[in-house]
Amino acid sequence: MADDKFVYFFGNGAAEGDAAMRDKLGGKGANLAEMTNLGIPVPPGFTISTEVCKLFYDNNKTYPSTLKAEVAKNLEKLEKTLGKKLGDESDPLLVSVRSGAAQSMPGMMDTILNLGMNDKAVKGLASKTGNPRFAWDAYRRFIQMFGDVAMGVPSDEFENAIDEIKKAKGVKLDTELDAADLEKLVSNYKVIYQKHTGNSFPQDPVEQMWGAIDAVFGSWMNERAIKYRQLNNIRGLAGTAVNIQSMVFGNFGDDSGTGVCFSRDPSTGVNEFYGEYLMNAQGEDVVAGIRTPEKITKLEKENPKVYKQLVEIRSRLENHYRDMQDMEFTVQQGELFILQTRNGKRTGQAAVKCAVDMVGEKLITKEEAIMRVAPEQIDQLLHPMIDAKAKKAAKPLTKGLNASPGAACGQIVYTADEADQWTKQGKKVVLVRKETSPEDITGMVVSEGILTSTGGMTSHAAVVARGLGTPCVCGASEVVFIGDTVKINGQTFKRGDSITIDGTTGEVFAGTLPLISPEFSAELTTFLSWCDDVRASCVRGNVKGFKVRANADQPADAKNAFKFGAEGIGLCRTEHMFFDAKKLIHFRAMIASDTVEQ
């Protein structure tokens, strides 16, 4: 391939790339190409390489001179593959525009769906599908995403507009709105768009596409993406790729849906198919936590054919990549499509169990298993849990989904900014939200725990919390926001009140319950023994192996150190032994004494 090639096509069972090209195609683009080559049902499309992102920033946000022609050539190839044209009045091609860096950064960069919708295409789509509700729903979603992502229109204004229509109709769910309601909503969205941008909503699909490409490359340097890279020590990447892919629709009707699934449980590591889905919805609905989804096992009853396909693809992809997979899928009128696969984010508990189990299953070696678990994930396993006696005496306020394990106590805050400010004052906080979004990352990082009233185990809050090792409870539907307070199962809490959450069970308690240190699992003991074997066999010069000693200032510290395998105490600061109030008074008396006897 020529060095000046910037765009790579995938579709019809063949791709111009593979999984080894993740530095150039990004993780998402490389895996889309790999799955296409494997014969997995992937909607066709093309990827603009990460090199373009680097050139974009190196050259004052301008593109290589050949890029537009290369994109146009691949768009034409996509149109011929599908027999549709972008913006066509009778049978329009719609595409998604998604980011994808070489290392996964879930939710930190931007996505736009249903690109190509305009006033003519919406009527053509309604006529072609015989489903005007679906067509107008796709159009209103596109205006909202394009307005928010590409033009900076506040997403809350779009949400308020749909809430007003639902309230006027006396319904609670978006799916209860009919075609006429959604057509009216499109008109309202256009007014909001023009108010904030000074321009009418663009009708030219090519103009839309380049606006979306600009937005995705621009999102590489947004505040939340920069913060995420800093927190996760992600360095040396060229930038993000842009994936332009033909749309498949989970919001086509009751025989369509969308979901996120994992080849193993990302919270515990248990080798069970795990995930969630929503019928008559698009993928962002699941991730954003707008509605609380169904467990993937329910799909076996609703659509056994699709469920069987998913189970087969789950096994195939995990065996191929030799790691737990996080997959996004869409079902359009009973037909399954895989939109993404990547190595799944997981808790420390899940990382250890997956690594140990995969050695037993002969998928990976012990050496690979050790490298799969980061030191920070071992640290997660030292998270406290609620004291059993105190928990038994307390009555849970409510129970949500156990999205990220561990227990946490703190004062209630409602925004990421509050969480950041309060923790700087030395306070411990629990971030309580309807749902979280990527903009909340700063507050999520500093919070002791996270509680949301909507969203599932694959929502943004759950995925990010697991990655951070922060206890999280999602989808606690009895958490209701009323003005500046939150009501949990009838009990009212205000900002600053204390609560305790148990991310292992999903329970929420009033007040501050005592926390204790966790117990070691059998898998962790096995894993640490493998690490010890490697430590003992290391050779440095003439010295074989190295020893680990701990800092310990109290008997309890020494006891824990030996429990964790330390072979001695390296530093013991006697001054810390006397900080206890009962001991300090005796130490002061000794200093103030006049004689040795005293």
PDB file of N, CA and C in Angstrom, residues 509-559:
ATOM      1  N   PHE A 509     -27.774   2.563  50.932  1.00  0.00           N
ATOM      2  CA  PHE A 509     -28.169   2.744  52.331  1.00  0.00           C
ATOM      3  C   PHE A 509     -28.073   4.216  52.716  1.00  0.00           C
ATOM      4  N   ALA A 510     -28.915   4.624  53.662  1.00  0.00           N
ATOM      5  CA  ALA A 510     -28.814   5.966  54.232  1.00  0.00           C
ATOM      6  C   ALA A 510     -27.663   6.006  55.227  1.00  0.00           C
ATOM      7  N   GLY A 511     -27.006   7.177  55.308  1.00  0.00           N
ATOM      8  CA  GLY A 511     -25.961   7.356  56.301  1.00  0.00           C
ATOM      9  C   GLY A 511     -24.644   6.704  55.934  1.00  0.00           C
ATOM     10  N   THR A 512     -23.751   6.655  56.903  1.00  0.00           N
ATOM     11  CA  THR A 512     -22.405   6.107  56.712  1.00  0.00           C
ATOM     12  C   THR A 512     -22.276   4.789  57.460  1.00  0.00           C
ATOM     13  N   LEU A 513     -22.173   3.692  56.727  1.00  0.00           N
ATOM     14  CA  LEU A 513     -21.991   2.378  57.342  1.00  0.00           C
ATOM     15  C   LEU A 513     -20.497   2.060  57.441  1.00  0.00           C
ATOM     16  N   PRO A 514     -20.071   1.329  58.483  1.00  0.00           N
ATOM     17  CA  PRO A 514     -18.644   0.984  58.617  1.00  0.00           C
ATOM     18  C   PRO A 514     -18.188   0.043  57.509  1.00  0.00           C
ATOM     19  N   LEU A 515     -16.978   0.289  57.009  1.00  0.00           N
ATOM     20  CA  LEU A 515     -16.408  -0.520  55.935  1.00  0.00           C
ATOM     21  C   LEU A 515     -15.238  -1.339  56.469  1.00  0.00           C
ATOM     22  N   ILE A 516     -15.039  -2.522  55.898  1.00  0.00           N
ATOM     23  CA  ILE A 516     -13.931  -3.400  56.293  1.00  0.00           C
ATOM     24  C   ILE A 516     -13.159  -3.835  55.055  1.00  0.00           C
ATOM     25  N   SER A 517     -11.967  -4.363  55.270  1.00  0.00           N
ATOM     26  CA  SER A 517     -11.134  -4.837  54.156  1.00  0.00           C
ATOM     27  C   SER A 517     -11.685  -6.143  53.595  1.00  0.00           C
ATOM     28  N   PRO A 518     -11.507  -6.383  52.300  1.00  0.00           N
ATOM     29  CA  PRO A 518     -12.054  -7.585  51.667  1.00  0.00           C
ATOM     30  C   PRO A 518     -11.198  -8.824  51.917  1.00  0.00           C
ATOM     31  N   GLU A 519     -11.757  -9.980  51.573  1.00  0.00           N
ATOM     32  CA  GLU A 519     -11.028 -11.250  51.642  1.00  0.00           C
ATOM     33  C   GLU A 519     -10.436 -11.582  50.272  1.00  0.00           C
ATOM     34  N   PHE A 520      -9.325 -12.317  50.263  1.00  0.00           N
ATOM     35  CA  PHE A 520      -8.700 -12.731  49.009  1.00  0.00           C
ATOM     36  C   PHE A 520      -9.463 -13.901  48.390  1.00  0.00           C
ATOM     37  N   SER A 521      -9.646 -13.857  47.074  1.00  0.00           N
ATOM     38  CA  SER A 521     -10.272 -14.977  46.365  1.00  0.00           C
ATOM     39  C   SER A 521      -9.222 -16.040  46.047  1.00  0.00           C
ATOM     40  N   ALA A 522      -9.698 -17.233  45.700  1.00  0.00           N
ATOM     41  CA  ALA A 522      -8.782 -18.320  45.321  1.00  0.00           C
ATOM     42  C   ALA A 522      -8.000 -17.939  44.072  1.00  0.00           C
ATOM     43  N   GLU A 523      -8.681 -17.249  43.121  1.00  0.00           N
ATOM     44  CA  GLU A 523      -8.006 -16.851  41.876  1.00  0.00           C
ATOM     45  C   GLU A 523      -6.885 -15.855  42.156  1.00  0.00           C
ATOM     46  N   LEU A 524      -7.130 -14.911  43.080  1.00  0.00           N
ATOM     47  CA  LEU A 524      -6.091 -13.931  43.390  1.00  0.00           C
ATOM     48  C   LEU A 524      -4.889 -14.605  44.046  1.00  0.00           C
ATOM     49  N   THR A 525      -5.143 -15.545  44.937  1.00  0.00           N
ATOM     50  CA  THR A 525      -4.049 -16.283  45.581  1.00  0.00           C
ATOM     51  C   THR A 525      -3.217 -17.023  44.541  1.00  0.00           C
ATOM     52  N   THR A 526      -3.907 -17.676  43.592  1.00  0.00           N
ATOM     53  CA  THR A 526      -3.205 -18.384  42.510  1.00  0.00           C
ATOM     54  C   THR A 526      -2.392 -17.414  41.669  1.00  0.00           C
ATOM     55  N   PHE A 527      -3.016 -16.303  41.289  1.00  0.00           N
ATOM     56  CA  PHE A 527      -2.356 -15.312  40.441  1.00  0.00           C
ATOM     57  C   PHE A 527      -1.102 -14.763  41.121  1.00  0.00           C
ATOM     58  N   LEU A 528      -1.219 -14.403  42.394  1.00  0.00           N
ATOM     59  CA  LEU A 528      -0.065 -13.849  43.105  1.00  0.00           C
ATOM     60  C   LEU A 528       1.046 -14.883  43.274  1.00  0.00           C
ATOM     61  N   SER A 529       0.668 -16.165  43.368  1.00  0.00           N
ATOM     62  CA  SER A 529       1.704 -17.211  43.458  1.00  0.00           C
ATOM     63  C   SER A 529       2.485 -17.294  42.148  1.00  0.00           C
ATOM     64  N   TRP A 530       1.788 -17.091  41.009  1.00  0.00           N
ATOM     65  CA  TRP A 530       2.500 -17.066  39.721  1.00  0.00           C
ATOM     66  C   TRP A 530       3.466 -15.884  39.680  1.00  0.00           C
ATOM     67  N   CYS A 531       3.011 -14.727  40.172  1.00  0.00           N
ATOM     68  CA  CYS A 531       3.878 -13.545  40.204  1.00  0.00           C
ATOM     69  C   CYS A 531       5.103 -13.811  41.082  1.00  0.00           C
ATOM     70  N   ASP A 532       4.886 -14.501  42.201  1.00  0.00           N
ATOM     71  CA  ASP A 532       6.005 -14.844  43.089  1.00  0.00           C
ATOM     72  C   ASP A 532       7.009 -15.759  42.400  1.00  0.00           C
ATOM     73  N   ASP A 533       6.489 -16.699  41.599  1.00  0.00           N
ATOM     74  CA  ASP A 533       7.377 -17.607  40.866  1.00  0.00           C
ATOM     75  C   ASP A 533       8.283 -16.823  39.921  1.00  0.00           C
ATOM     76  N   VAL A 534       7.693 -15.840  39.228  1.00  0.00           N
ATOM     77  CA  VAL A 534       8.479 -15.013  38.306  1.00  0.00           C
ATOM     78  C   VAL A 534       9.490 -14.181  39.089  1.00  0.00           C
ATOM     79  N   ARG A 535       9.048 -13.594  40.199  1.00  0.00           N
ATOM     80  CA  ARG A 535       9.940 -12.791  41.041  1.00  0.00           C
ATOM     81  C   ARG A 535      11.141 -13.609  41.511  1.00  0.00           C
ATOM     82  N   ALA A 536      10.869 -14.836  41.957  1.00  0.00           N
ATOM     83  CA  ALA A 536      11.942 -15.688  42.490  1.00  0.00           C
ATOM     84  C   ALA A 536      12.924 -16.133  41.412  1.00  0.00           C
ATOM     85  N   SER A 537      12.458 -16.170  40.164  1.00  0.00           N
ATOM     86  CA  SER A 537      13.321 -16.671  39.083  1.00  0.00           C
ATOM     87  C   SER A 537      14.058 -15.558  38.344  1.00  0.00           C
ATOM     88  N   CYS A 538      13.773 -14.291  38.685  1.00  0.00           N
ATOM     89  CA  CYS A 538      14.451 -13.180  38.012  1.00  0.00           C
ATOM     90  C   CYS A 538      15.950 -13.207  38.315  1.00  0.00           C
ATOM     91  N   VAL A 539      16.736 -12.877  37.320  1.00  0.00           N
ATOM     92  CA  VAL A 539      18.192 -12.841  37.500  1.00  0.00           C
ATOM     93  C   VAL A 539      18.688 -11.439  37.181  1.00  0.00           C
ATOM     94  N   ARG A 540      19.389 -10.827  38.158  1.00  0.00           N
ATOM     95  CA  ARG A 540      19.997  -9.510  37.948  1.00  0.00           C
ATOM     96  C   ARG A 540      21.485  -9.623  38.272  1.00  0.00           C
ATOM     97  N   GLY A 541      22.299  -9.642  37.243  1.00  0.00           N
ATOM     98  CA  GLY A 541      23.730  -9.846  37.464  1.00  0.00           C
ATOM     99  C   GLY A 541      23.976 -11.233  38.028  1.00  0.00           C
ATOM    100  N   ASN A 542      24.598 -11.285  39.210  1.00  0.00           N
ATOM    101  CA  ASN A 542      24.859 -12.569  39.865  1.00  0.00           C
ATOM    102  C   ASN A 542      23.790 -12.930  40.889  1.00  0.00           C
ATOM    103  N   VAL A 543      22.758 -12.096  40.971  1.00  0.00           N
ATOM    104  CA  VAL A 543      21.718 -12.306  41.982  1.00  0.00           C
ATOM    105  C   VAL A 543      20.472 -12.882  41.326  1.00  0.00           C
ATOM    106  N   LYS A 544      19.997 -13.987  41.882  1.00  0.00           N
ATOM    107  CA  LYS A 544      18.770 -14.596  41.376  1.00  0.00           C
ATOM    108  C   LYS A 544      17.613 -14.234  42.305  1.00  0.00           C
ATOM    109  N   GLY A 545      16.547 -13.733  41.699  1.00  0.00           N
ATOM    110  CA  GLY A 545      15.362 -13.378  42.470  1.00  0.00           C
ATOM    111  C   GLY A 545      15.544 -12.066  43.209  1.00  0.00           C
ATOM    112  N   PHE A 546      14.468 -11.512  43.697  1.00  0.00           N
ATOM    113  CA  PHE A 546      14.551 -10.345  44.566  1.00  0.00           C
ATOM    114  C   PHE A 546      13.468 -10.452  45.633  1.00  0.00           C
ATOM    115  N   LYS A 547      13.729  -9.823  46.760  1.00  0.00           N
ATOM    116  CA  LYS A 547      12.836  -9.944  47.903  1.00  0.00           C
ATOM    117  C   LYS A 547      11.995  -8.678  48.043  1.00  0.00           C
ATOM    118  N   VAL A 548      10.828  -8.845  48.647  1.00  0.00           N
ATOM    119  CA  VAL A 548       9.916  -7.724  48.871  1.00  0.00           C
ATOM    120  C   VAL A 548       9.766  -7.502  50.363  1.00  0.00           C
ATOM    121  N   ARG A 549      10.072  -6.281  50.795  1.00  0.00           N
ATOM    122  CA  ARG A 549       9.844  -5.899  52.185  1.00  0.00           C
ATOM    123  C   ARG A 549       8.849  -4.736  52.210  1.00  0.00           C
ATOM    124  N   ALA A 550       8.197  -4.568  53.337  1.00  0.00           N
ATOM    125  CA  ALA A 550       7.123  -3.581  53.419  1.00  0.00           C
ATOM    126  C   ALA A 550       7.442  -2.487  54.425  1.00  0.00           C
ATOM    127  N   ASN A 551       6.785  -1.334  54.241  1.00  0.00           N
ATOM    128  CA  ASN A 551       6.767  -0.304  55.276  1.00  0.00           C
ATOM    129  C   ASN A 551       5.671  -0.671  56.268  1.00  0.00           C
ATOM    130  N   ALA A 552       5.968  -0.683  57.540  1.00  0.00           N
ATOM    131  CA  ALA A 552       4.960  -1.023  58.547  1.00  0.00           C
ATOM    132  C   ALA A 552       5.249  -0.254  59.826  1.00  0.00           C
ATOM    133  N   ASP A 553       4.254   0.490  60.294  1.00  0.00           N
ATOM    134  CA  ASP A 553       4.416   1.296  61.500  1.00  0.00           C
ATOM    135  C   ASP A 553       3.605   0.766  62.678  1.00  0.00           C
ATOM    136  N   GLN A 554       2.701  -0.172  62.391  1.00  0.00           N
ATOM    137  CA  GLN A 554       1.826  -0.716  63.421  1.00  0.00           C
ATOM    138  C   GLN A 554       1.785  -2.236  63.279  1.00  0.00           C
ATOM    139  N   PRO A 555       1.442  -2.953  64.346  1.00  0.00           N
ATOM    140  CA  PRO A 555       1.326  -4.415  64.243  1.00  0.00           C
ATOM    141  C   PRO A 555       0.380  -4.866  63.137  1.00  0.00           C
ATOM    142  N   ALA A 556      -0.731  -4.133  62.954  1.00  0.00           N
ATOM    143  CA  ALA A 556      -1.698  -4.507  61.908  1.00  0.00           C
ATOM    144  C   ALA A 556      -1.076  -4.380  60.524  1.00  0.00           C
ATOM    145  N   ASP A 557      -0.207  -3.342  60.350  1.00  0.00           N
ATOM    146  CA  ASP A 557       0.474  -3.164  59.062  1.00  0.00           C
ATOM    147  C   ASP A 557       1.390  -4.353  58.773  1.00  0.00           C
ATOM    148  N   ALA A 558       2.138  -4.765  59.784  1.00  0.00           N
ATOM    149  CA  ALA A 558       3.057  -5.896  59.614  1.00  0.00           C
ATOM    150  C   ALA A 558       2.292  -7.178  59.304  1.00  0.00           C
ATOM    151  N   LYS A 559       1.175  -7.367  60.000  1.00  0.00           N
ATOM    152  CA  LYS A 559       0.354  -8.562  59.780  1.00  0.00           C
ATOM    153  C   LYS A 559      -0.147  -8.603  58.340  1.00  0.00           C
TER     154      LYS A 559
END
